[in-house]
């Protein structure tokens, strides 16, 4: 029994299109190129890259699309396979990668999203109660950070995914994950001008491998 390897893991990833102040979103490029990058690099035996989706940079107005994407992972679920969502978003002032440990039920956008929505102190999910409600990932963030740092990546754990689109999507995803017995993680990446595309692609590949190794 002890010689059995890690269980099968299907990872689904999302990124965002451009939004105000970010004319080129690195996560759009990362997610669009990830399938071919991982095919060339080679996936761990127990890892399947289920889908790569680029989301509109919008909150409430893009919820339908988000839930279609989340539901599709459940409907195509293979028996015995763990499903993990990894969402990528950009943080312009960030000097390193950040694995987000939690999301808060608070939509307080500093600027309007791409559909013009700018909520202030609004619960993301009203039935979850007030804006102080927190949902945490069930993935071992500290362990993942340790593995990635050992490889040489500049990465940290974060307990604040901000209150914009990243937190908004993450909160919905964590809630969905809890309801369906799957896992979810949000990762903030810097701009390509801070950490170039090649290094970021290598980081994402390393993260996928680390997640697969822990399941």
XYZ file of N, CA and C in Angstrom:
645
model
N 0.829 -1.214 0.000
C 0.000 0.000 0.000
C 0.858 1.256 0.000
N 1.919 1.254 0.808
C 2.747 2.442 0.939
C 3.487 2.800 -0.327
N 3.612 1.868 -1.277
C 4.349 2.156 -2.504
C 3.504 2.855 -3.557
N 2.193 2.998 -3.283
C 1.327 3.662 -4.247
C 1.742 5.124 -4.393
N 1.724 5.615 -5.647
C 2.089 7.003 -5.907
C 0.948 7.948 -5.590
N 1.138 9.240 -5.892
C 0.080 10.220 -5.660
C -1.173 9.879 -6.466
N -2.349 10.246 -5.929
C -3.594 9.961 -6.634
C -3.744 10.872 -7.850
N -4.648 10.488 -8.757
C -4.860 11.256 -9.990
C -5.423 12.641 -9.667
N -4.889 13.637 -10.325
C -5.304 15.026 -10.103
C -5.630 15.672 -11.447
N -6.817 16.272 -11.538
C -7.170 17.066 -12.716
C -7.186 18.531 -12.300
N -6.327 19.313 -12.929
C -6.228 20.740 -12.597
C -6.860 21.565 -13.714
N -7.717 22.487 -13.323
C -8.320 23.445 -14.248
C -7.798 24.834 -13.883
N -7.432 25.629 -14.866
C -6.859 26.951 -14.572
C -7.646 28.062 -15.268
N -7.642 29.219 -14.635
C -8.226 30.417 -15.259
C -7.261 31.590 -15.118
N -7.408 32.536 -16.041
C -6.725 33.821 -15.958
C -7.740 34.895 -16.313
N -7.283 36.132 -16.440
C -8.165 37.243 -16.778
C -7.687 37.982 -18.028
N -8.640 38.588 -18.714
C -8.298 39.505 -19.807
C -7.835 40.837 -19.203
N -7.493 41.761 -20.050
C -7.014 43.085 -19.602
C -8.127 43.819 -18.843
N -7.714 44.768 -18.012
C -8.680 45.629 -17.326
C -8.039 46.985 -17.096
N -8.789 47.907 -16.515
C -8.312 49.276 -16.310
C -6.956 49.280 -15.614
N -5.992 49.941 -16.227
C -4.659 50.052 -15.640
C -3.730 48.905 -15.996
N -4.281 47.838 -16.594
C -3.455 46.687 -16.995
C -3.788 46.334 -18.448
N -3.163 47.059 -19.395
C -3.483 46.830 -20.816
C -3.039 45.467 -21.330
N -2.008 44.882 -20.685
C -1.597 43.523 -21.038
C -1.577 42.698 -19.755
N -2.529 41.784 -19.651
C -2.621 40.964 -18.444
C -1.770 39.712 -18.634
N -0.712 39.530 -17.840
C 0.148 38.363 -18.014
C -0.600 37.041 -17.862
N -1.672 37.035 -17.041
C -2.387 35.768 -16.818
C -3.133 35.315 -18.072
N -3.527 36.258 -18.922
C -4.172 35.868 -20.188
C -3.193 35.071 -21.047
N -1.963 35.555 -21.123
C -0.939 34.888 -21.927
C -0.521 33.557 -21.300
N -0.327 33.562 -19.990
C 0.082 32.340 -19.285
C -0.936 31.220 -19.506
N -2.202 31.538 -19.276
C -3.253 30.523 -19.376
C -3.463 30.082 -20.828
N -3.371 31.027 -21.764
C -3.542 30.690 -23.182
C -2.442 29.759 -23.689
N -1.232 29.905 -23.139
C -0.081 29.126 -23.622
C 0.245 27.898 -22.772
N -0.495 27.717 -21.676
C -0.102 26.705 -20.698
C -0.190 25.270 -21.236
N -1.251 24.978 -21.968
C -1.433 23.610 -22.480
C -0.239 23.184 -23.342
N 0.135 24.028 -24.304
C 1.251 23.669 -25.196
C 2.577 23.650 -24.428
N 2.733 24.565 -23.453
C 3.958 24.609 -22.650
C 4.119 23.307 -21.862
N 3.034 22.851 -21.242
C 3.108 21.642 -20.422
C 3.263 20.390 -21.280
N 2.696 20.407 -22.476
C 2.868 19.264 -23.389
C 4.340 19.103 -23.770
N 5.008 20.229 -24.020
C 6.433 20.191 -24.364
C 7.270 19.771 -23.155
N 6.909 20.286 -21.989
C 7.681 20.012 -20.773
C 7.442 18.592 -20.261
N 6.206 18.130 -20.426
C 5.839 16.812 -19.909
C 5.138 16.916 -18.567
N 3.938 16.378 -18.485
C 3.152 16.419 -17.255
C 3.518 15.253 -16.342
N 3.468 15.461 -15.031
C 3.617 14.324 -14.118
C 2.548 13.267 -14.436
N 2.873 11.989 -14.192
C 1.968 10.891 -14.575
C 0.567 11.031 -13.984
N 0.480 11.561 -12.780
C -0.827 11.613 -12.112
C -1.584 12.919 -12.369
N -1.042 13.779 -13.248
C -1.646 15.100 -13.464
C -2.266 15.221 -14.855
N -3.510 15.689 -14.876
C -4.191 16.023 -16.134
C -4.524 17.511 -16.096
N -4.184 18.230 -17.170
C -4.567 19.642 -17.280
C -5.930 19.673 -17.966
N -6.962 19.850 -17.152
C -8.335 19.694 -17.642
C -8.814 20.794 -18.564
N -8.578 22.041 -18.193
C -9.025 23.164 -19.022
C -8.219 24.408 -18.679
N -8.127 25.300 -19.647
C -7.449 26.594 -19.475
C -8.389 27.669 -20.008
N -8.916 28.497 -19.128
C -9.945 29.465 -19.512
C -9.538 30.878 -19.133
N -9.701 31.805 -20.071
C -9.450 33.221 -19.787
C -10.807 33.895 -19.546
N -10.974 34.465 -18.358
C -12.234 35.096 -17.960
C -12.244 36.581 -18.295
N -13.437 37.107 -18.531
C -13.594 38.562 -18.649
C -13.215 39.201 -17.324
N -12.639 40.386 -17.379
C -12.279 41.098 -16.151
C -13.525 41.800 -15.606
N -14.475 40.986 -15.165
C -15.744 41.505 -14.660
C -16.225 40.627 -13.515
N -16.980 41.240 -12.603
C -17.486 40.508 -11.448
C -18.856 39.922 -11.712
N -19.869 40.609 -11.226
C -21.245 40.132 -11.316
C -21.656 39.796 -12.753
N -21.246 40.623 -13.694
C -21.649 40.446 -15.094
C -21.057 39.218 -15.755
N -20.003 38.663 -15.175
C -19.348 37.488 -15.768
C -19.563 36.224 -14.936
N -20.466 36.307 -13.940
C -20.691 35.164 -13.048
C -21.210 33.939 -13.793
N -22.076 34.169 -14.778
C -22.635 33.067 -15.552
C -21.539 32.242 -16.192
N -20.567 32.930 -16.800
C -19.443 32.250 -17.453
C -18.610 31.504 -16.430
N -18.335 32.163 -15.300
C -17.524 31.529 -14.253
C -18.159 30.216 -13.797
N -19.470 30.237 -13.547
C -20.129 29.026 -13.060
C -20.242 27.954 -14.132
N -20.364 28.357 -15.391
C -20.334 27.383 -16.490
C -19.001 26.633 -16.480
N -17.924 27.396 -16.296
C -16.577 26.825 -16.274
C -16.408 25.898 -15.067
N -16.863 26.347 -13.898
C -16.749 25.527 -12.681
C -17.574 24.245 -12.803
N -18.793 24.375 -13.322
C -19.682 23.218 -13.464
C -19.130 22.201 -14.458
N -18.465 22.691 -15.514
C -17.957 21.777 -16.545
C -16.926 20.806 -15.961
N -16.170 21.268 -14.980
C -15.166 20.401 -14.342
C -15.838 19.272 -13.582
N -16.986 19.556 -12.975
C -17.718 18.540 -12.213
C -18.362 17.529 -13.153
N -18.957 18.025 -14.228
C -19.668 17.126 -15.144
C -18.713 16.175 -15.858
N -17.451 16.599 -16.037
C -16.470 15.746 -16.718
C -15.547 15.009 -15.737
N -15.960 14.978 -14.507
C -15.115 14.401 -13.447
C -14.892 12.897 -13.654
N -13.637 12.475 -13.579
C -13.312 11.058 -13.679
C -13.322 10.445 -12.281
N -13.852 9.244 -12.177
C -13.968 8.587 -10.872
C -12.588 8.426 -10.224
N -12.485 8.825 -8.971
C -11.229 8.674 -8.238
C -10.238 9.801 -8.461
N -10.604 10.774 -9.304
C -9.692 11.884 -9.597
C -10.029 13.099 -8.737
N -9.016 13.676 -8.128
C -9.182 14.918 -7.365
C -9.221 16.096 -8.342
N -10.171 16.996 -8.147
C -10.268 18.182 -9.014
C -9.763 19.394 -8.251
N -8.872 20.136 -8.885
C -8.322 21.342 -8.277
C -8.434 22.499 -9.267
N -8.973 23.607 -8.776
C -8.993 24.844 -9.571
C -7.819 25.715 -9.154
N -7.084 26.230 -10.131
C -6.056 27.234 -9.838
C -6.374 28.469 -10.677
N -6.667 29.546 -9.986
C -7.014 30.812 -10.645
C -5.808 31.751 -10.573
N -5.486 32.374 -11.691
C -4.366 33.314 -11.733
C -4.877 34.732 -11.970
N -4.294 35.676 -11.234
C -4.619 37.088 -11.419
C -3.346 37.901 -11.263
N -3.353 39.097 -11.823
C -2.167 39.946 -11.758
C -2.315 40.978 -10.640
N -1.194 41.280 -9.993
C -1.143 42.380 -9.031
C 0.022 43.269 -9.444
N -0.310 44.444 -9.976
C 0.683 45.317 -10.608
C 1.866 45.696 -9.736
N 1.645 45.889 -8.435
C 2.737 46.323 -7.567
C 3.479 45.180 -6.888
N 3.117 43.952 -7.222
C 3.694 42.786 -6.548
C 5.083 42.462 -7.098
N 6.089 42.297 -6.214
C 7.442 41.974 -6.692
C 7.696 40.472 -6.838
N 6.758 39.632 -6.360
C 6.957 38.175 -6.364
C 5.601 37.491 -6.541
N 5.617 36.161 -6.602
C 4.376 35.387 -6.686
C 3.749 35.280 -5.295
N 2.423 35.210 -5.258
C 1.722 35.097 -3.975
C 0.622 34.041 -4.070
N 0.684 33.044 -3.182
C -0.380 32.046 -3.084
C -1.381 32.540 -2.045
N -2.614 32.735 -2.483
C -3.629 33.320 -1.609
C -4.289 32.233 -0.755
N -4.265 32.433 0.547
C -4.771 31.450 1.495
C -6.283 31.542 1.697
N -6.861 32.725 1.390
C -8.277 32.912 1.700
C -8.906 34.023 0.857
N -10.228 34.047 0.882
C -10.995 35.126 0.232
C -12.044 35.612 1.225
N -12.441 36.863 1.071
C -13.391 37.494 1.987
C -14.671 37.838 1.223
N -15.799 37.719 1.901
C -17.123 37.947 1.290
C -17.399 39.442 1.108
N -16.468 40.140 0.508
C -16.528 41.604 0.426
C -16.126 42.080 -0.966
N -17.087 42.631 -1.691
C -16.795 43.254 -2.982
C -16.719 44.759 -2.778
N -15.505 45.291 -2.755
C -15.273 46.732 -2.646
C -14.231 47.079 -3.707
N -14.705 47.376 -4.907
C -13.813 47.573 -6.048
C -13.226 48.985 -6.041
N -11.915 49.074 -6.181
C -11.243 50.384 -6.219
C -11.534 51.118 -7.521
N -11.843 50.367 -8.581
C -12.211 50.961 -9.864
C -13.274 50.074 -10.497
N -14.010 50.576 -11.483
C -15.042 49.737 -12.108
C -14.420 48.557 -12.856
N -15.151 47.430 -12.910
C -14.690 46.323 -13.747
C -14.963 46.665 -15.219
N -14.678 45.731 -16.113
C -14.803 46.021 -17.544
C -16.249 46.208 -18.000
N -17.215 45.873 -17.139
C -18.629 46.110 -17.456
C -19.179 47.310 -16.691
N -18.262 48.045 -16.026
C -18.675 49.278 -15.349
C -19.207 49.101 -13.939
N -19.094 47.900 -13.380
C -19.612 47.633 -12.028
C -18.568 48.005 -10.993
N -18.986 48.793 -9.977
C -18.063 49.209 -8.918
C -18.764 49.107 -7.560
N -18.904 47.891 -7.046
C -19.578 47.718 -5.756
C -18.728 48.249 -4.606
N -19.394 48.647 -3.532
C -18.718 49.112 -2.321
C -19.320 48.420 -1.104
N -18.476 47.646 -0.408
C -18.890 46.945 0.811
C -20.166 46.115 0.601
N -20.190 45.385 -0.501
C -21.322 44.511 -0.841
C -20.903 43.058 -0.608
N -21.733 42.261 0.077
C -21.389 40.833 0.219
C -21.329 40.165 -1.164
N -20.302 39.374 -1.403
C -20.181 38.671 -2.679
C -21.292 37.641 -2.809
N -21.563 36.922 -1.722
C -22.686 35.981 -1.661
C -23.533 36.385 -0.467
N -24.692 36.985 -0.738
C -25.532 37.538 0.333
C -25.937 36.477 1.353
N -26.195 35.250 0.881
C -26.648 34.191 1.794
C -25.536 33.709 2.734
N -24.295 34.142 2.482
C -23.175 33.777 3.356
C -23.036 34.719 4.558
N -23.894 35.726 4.607
C -23.816 36.656 5.734
C -23.075 37.929 5.378
N -22.425 38.532 6.369
C -21.843 39.862 6.155
C -20.477 39.808 5.463
N -19.912 40.988 5.243
C -18.684 41.103 4.441
C -17.427 40.649 5.187
N -17.560 40.286 6.451
C -16.379 39.813 7.189
C -16.187 38.291 7.064
N -17.148 37.599 6.442
C -17.060 36.136 6.293
C -15.835 35.765 5.448
N -15.054 34.813 5.938
C -13.829 34.382 5.246
C -13.957 32.923 4.840
N -13.493 32.595 3.645
C -13.373 31.205 3.209
C -11.903 30.927 2.915
N -11.418 29.779 3.389
C -10.004 29.434 3.219
C -9.849 28.242 2.268
N -8.730 28.217 1.564
C -8.426 27.072 0.720
C -8.097 25.853 1.584
N -8.395 24.672 1.072
C -8.031 23.443 1.782
C -6.692 22.899 1.284
N -6.070 23.578 0.338
C -4.732 23.183 -0.112
C -3.688 23.678 0.889
N -2.604 22.924 1.077
C -1.577 23.304 2.068
C -0.658 24.410 1.527
N -1.085 25.651 1.672
C -0.365 26.787 1.088
C 1.075 26.874 1.603
N 1.263 26.718 2.903
C 2.623 26.823 3.465
C 3.556 25.772 2.874
N 3.034 24.556 2.709
C 3.826 23.464 2.142
C 4.177 23.753 0.678
N 3.210 24.275 -0.069
C 3.454 24.618 -1.475
C 4.514 25.712 -1.592
N 4.428 26.716 -0.733
C 5.425 27.798 -0.734
C 6.814 27.232 -0.463
N 6.902 26.332 0.489
C 8.182 25.716 0.854
C 8.788 24.958 -0.345
N 7.954 24.158 -1.011
C 8.410 23.381 -2.176
C 8.906 24.311 -3.280
N 8.124 25.352 -3.555
C 8.454 26.270 -4.656
C 9.702 27.103 -4.351
N 9.857 27.502 -3.091
C 11.067 28.256 -2.708
C 12.319 27.391 -2.842
N 12.164 26.110 -2.502
C 13.290 25.181 -2.584
C 13.797 25.066 -4.029
N 12.875 25.182 -4.989
C 13.244 25.125 -6.412
C 13.900 26.437 -6.852
N 13.678 27.498 -6.068
C 14.286 28.783 -6.404
C 13.312 29.880 -6.793
N 11.996 29.626 -6.639
C 11.006 30.642 -6.996
C 10.805 31.650 -5.859
N 10.624 32.908 -6.223
C 10.366 33.973 -5.250
C 8.857 34.034 -5.020
N 8.393 33.363 -3.967
C 6.953 33.202 -3.734
C 6.658 33.320 -2.253
N 5.470 33.815 -1.936
C 5.068 33.963 -0.541
C 3.613 33.524 -0.369
N 3.234 33.305 0.874
C 1.830 33.100 1.229
C 1.205 34.471 1.476
N -0.053 34.626 1.079
C -0.766 35.874 1.331
C -2.122 35.560 1.937
N -2.559 36.404 2.863
C -3.894 36.270 3.458
C -4.816 37.406 3.022
N -4.421 38.122 1.979
C -5.231 39.245 1.492
C -5.213 39.270 -0.030
N -6.295 38.772 -0.636
C -6.407 38.755 -2.102
C -7.004 40.052 -2.628
N -6.983 41.108 -1.806
C -7.553 42.409 -2.138
C -9.078 42.302 -2.117
N -9.781 43.263 -2.659
C -11.252 43.217 -2.663
C -11.793 43.417 -4.080
N -10.914 43.196 -5.085
C -11.327 43.406 -6.477
C -11.713 42.057 -7.102
N -11.502 41.905 -8.381
C -11.968 40.732 -9.120
C -11.344 39.429 -8.641
N -10.075 39.475 -8.247
C -9.389 38.256 -7.831
C -10.069 37.659 -6.605
N -10.308 38.472 -5.605
C -11.002 38.036 -4.400
C -12.428 37.598 -4.725
N -13.065 38.320 -5.633
C -14.452 38.032 -6.020
C -14.573 36.630 -6.628
N -13.718 36.343 -7.603
C -13.721 35.020 -8.249
C -13.313 33.938 -7.255
N -12.296 34.233 -6.459
C -11.791 33.243 -5.498
C -12.862 32.859 -4.484
N -13.610 33.847 -3.995
C -14.647 33.553 -3.003
C -15.691 32.606 -3.594
N -16.151 32.917 -4.805
C -17.131 32.049 -5.461
C -16.557 30.650 -5.672
N -15.300 30.580 -6.086
C -14.669 29.295 -6.360
C -14.506 28.463 -5.081
N -14.085 29.096 -3.984
C -13.932 28.389 -2.706
C -15.276 27.858 -2.202
N -16.307 28.644 -2.391
C -17.651 28.220 -1.972
C -18.107 27.020 -2.804
N -17.885 27.102 -4.103
C -18.233 26.019 -5.027
C -17.430 24.760 -4.685
N -16.148 24.952 -4.390
C -15.261 23.829 -4.060
C -15.751 23.091 -2.816
N -16.147 23.858 -1.806
C -16.635 23.242 -0.566
C -17.905 22.436 -0.826
N -18.792 22.972 -1.650
C -20.068 22.308 -1.945
C -19.864 20.999 -2.716
N -18.801 20.935 -3.531
C -18.623 19.804 -4.447
C -17.430 18.901 -4.095
N -16.797 19.143 -2.953
C -15.706 18.276 -2.519
C -14.467 18.362 -3.392
N -14.193 19.568 -3.898
C -12.982 19.781 -4.693
C -12.138 20.866 -4.012
N -11.048 21.287 -4.657
C -10.155 22.262 -4.032
C -9.930 23.451 -4.962
N -9.560 24.571 -4.372
C -9.356 25.784 -5.157
C -8.213 26.604 -4.568
N -7.470 27.263 -5.457
C -6.360 28.127 -5.041
C -6.295 29.328 -5.964
N -6.017 30.497 -5.393
C -5.784 31.687 -6.218
C -4.316 32.091 -6.101
N -3.743 32.445 -7.239
C -2.325 32.829 -7.281
C -2.186 34.189 -7.938
N -1.565 35.122 -7.222
C -1.254 36.428 -7.809
C 0.136 36.404 -8.434
N 0.221 36.924 -9.642
C 1.513 37.020 -10.332
C 1.829 38.485 -10.588
N 3.117 38.836 -10.718
C 3.484 40.215 -11.053
C 3.318 40.471 -12.554
N 3.558 41.696 -12.959
C 3.611 42.042 -14.379
C 4.839 41.393 -15.014
N 4.815 41.201 -16.333
C 5.980 40.648 -17.037
C 7.187 41.577 -16.949
N 6.944 42.864 -16.735
C 8.066 43.808 -16.600
C 8.807 43.604 -15.272
N 8.148 42.939 -14.312
C 8.767 42.643 -13.012
C 9.421 41.261 -13.017
N 8.677 40.260 -13.465
C 9.208 38.900 -13.650
C 8.818 38.467 -15.052
N 9.803 38.154 -15.873
C 9.503 37.944 -17.304
C 8.690 36.671 -17.560
N 8.169 36.600 -18.782
C 7.234 35.542 -19.154
C 7.823 34.141 -18.978
N 9.073 33.954 -19.382
C 9.695 32.621 -19.293
C 9.758 32.137 -17.845
N 10.125 33.037 -16.933
C 10.212 32.673 -15.509
C 8.812 32.386 -14.954
N 7.838 33.171 -15.382
C 6.467 32.960 -14.900
C 5.900 31.629 -15.391
N 6.162 31.275 -16.640
C 5.692 29.991 -17.154
C 6.336 28.834 -16.380
N 7.621 28.977 -16.087
C 8.333 27.953 -15.305
C 7.731 27.830 -13.907
N 7.399 28.971 -13.302
C 6.774 28.963 -11.979
C 5.437 28.226 -12.002
N 4.605 28.529 -12.995
C 3.278 27.899 -13.080
C 3.418 26.385 -13.266
N 4.348 25.970 -14.113
C 4.597 24.534 -14.300
C 5.045 23.890 -12.984
N 5.923 24.558 -12.255
C 6.402 24.047 -10.962
C 5.262 23.949 -9.955
N 4.357 24.929 -9.984
C 3.209 24.923 -9.081
C 2.296 23.730 -9.381
N 2.018 23.496 -10.655
C 1.175 22.359 -11.030
C 1.792 21.041 -10.545
N 3.105 20.922 -10.740
C 3.808 19.710 -10.318
C 3.764 19.548 -8.785
N 3.925 20.666 -8.073
C 3.885 20.634 -6.600
C 2.501 20.229 -6.100
N 1.471 20.789 -6.714
C 0.093 20.458 -6.324
C -0.183 18.970 -6.562
N 0.265 18.469 -7.716
C 0.060 17.049 -8.045
C 0.793 16.134 -7.062
N 1.978 16.561 -6.618
C 2.792 15.725 -5.725
C 2.206 15.597 -4.330
N 1.350 16.564 -3.951
C 0.789 16.572 -2.599
C -0.570 15.888 -2.515
N -1.053 15.347 -3.652
C -2.387 14.726 -3.650
C -2.314 13.244 -3.943
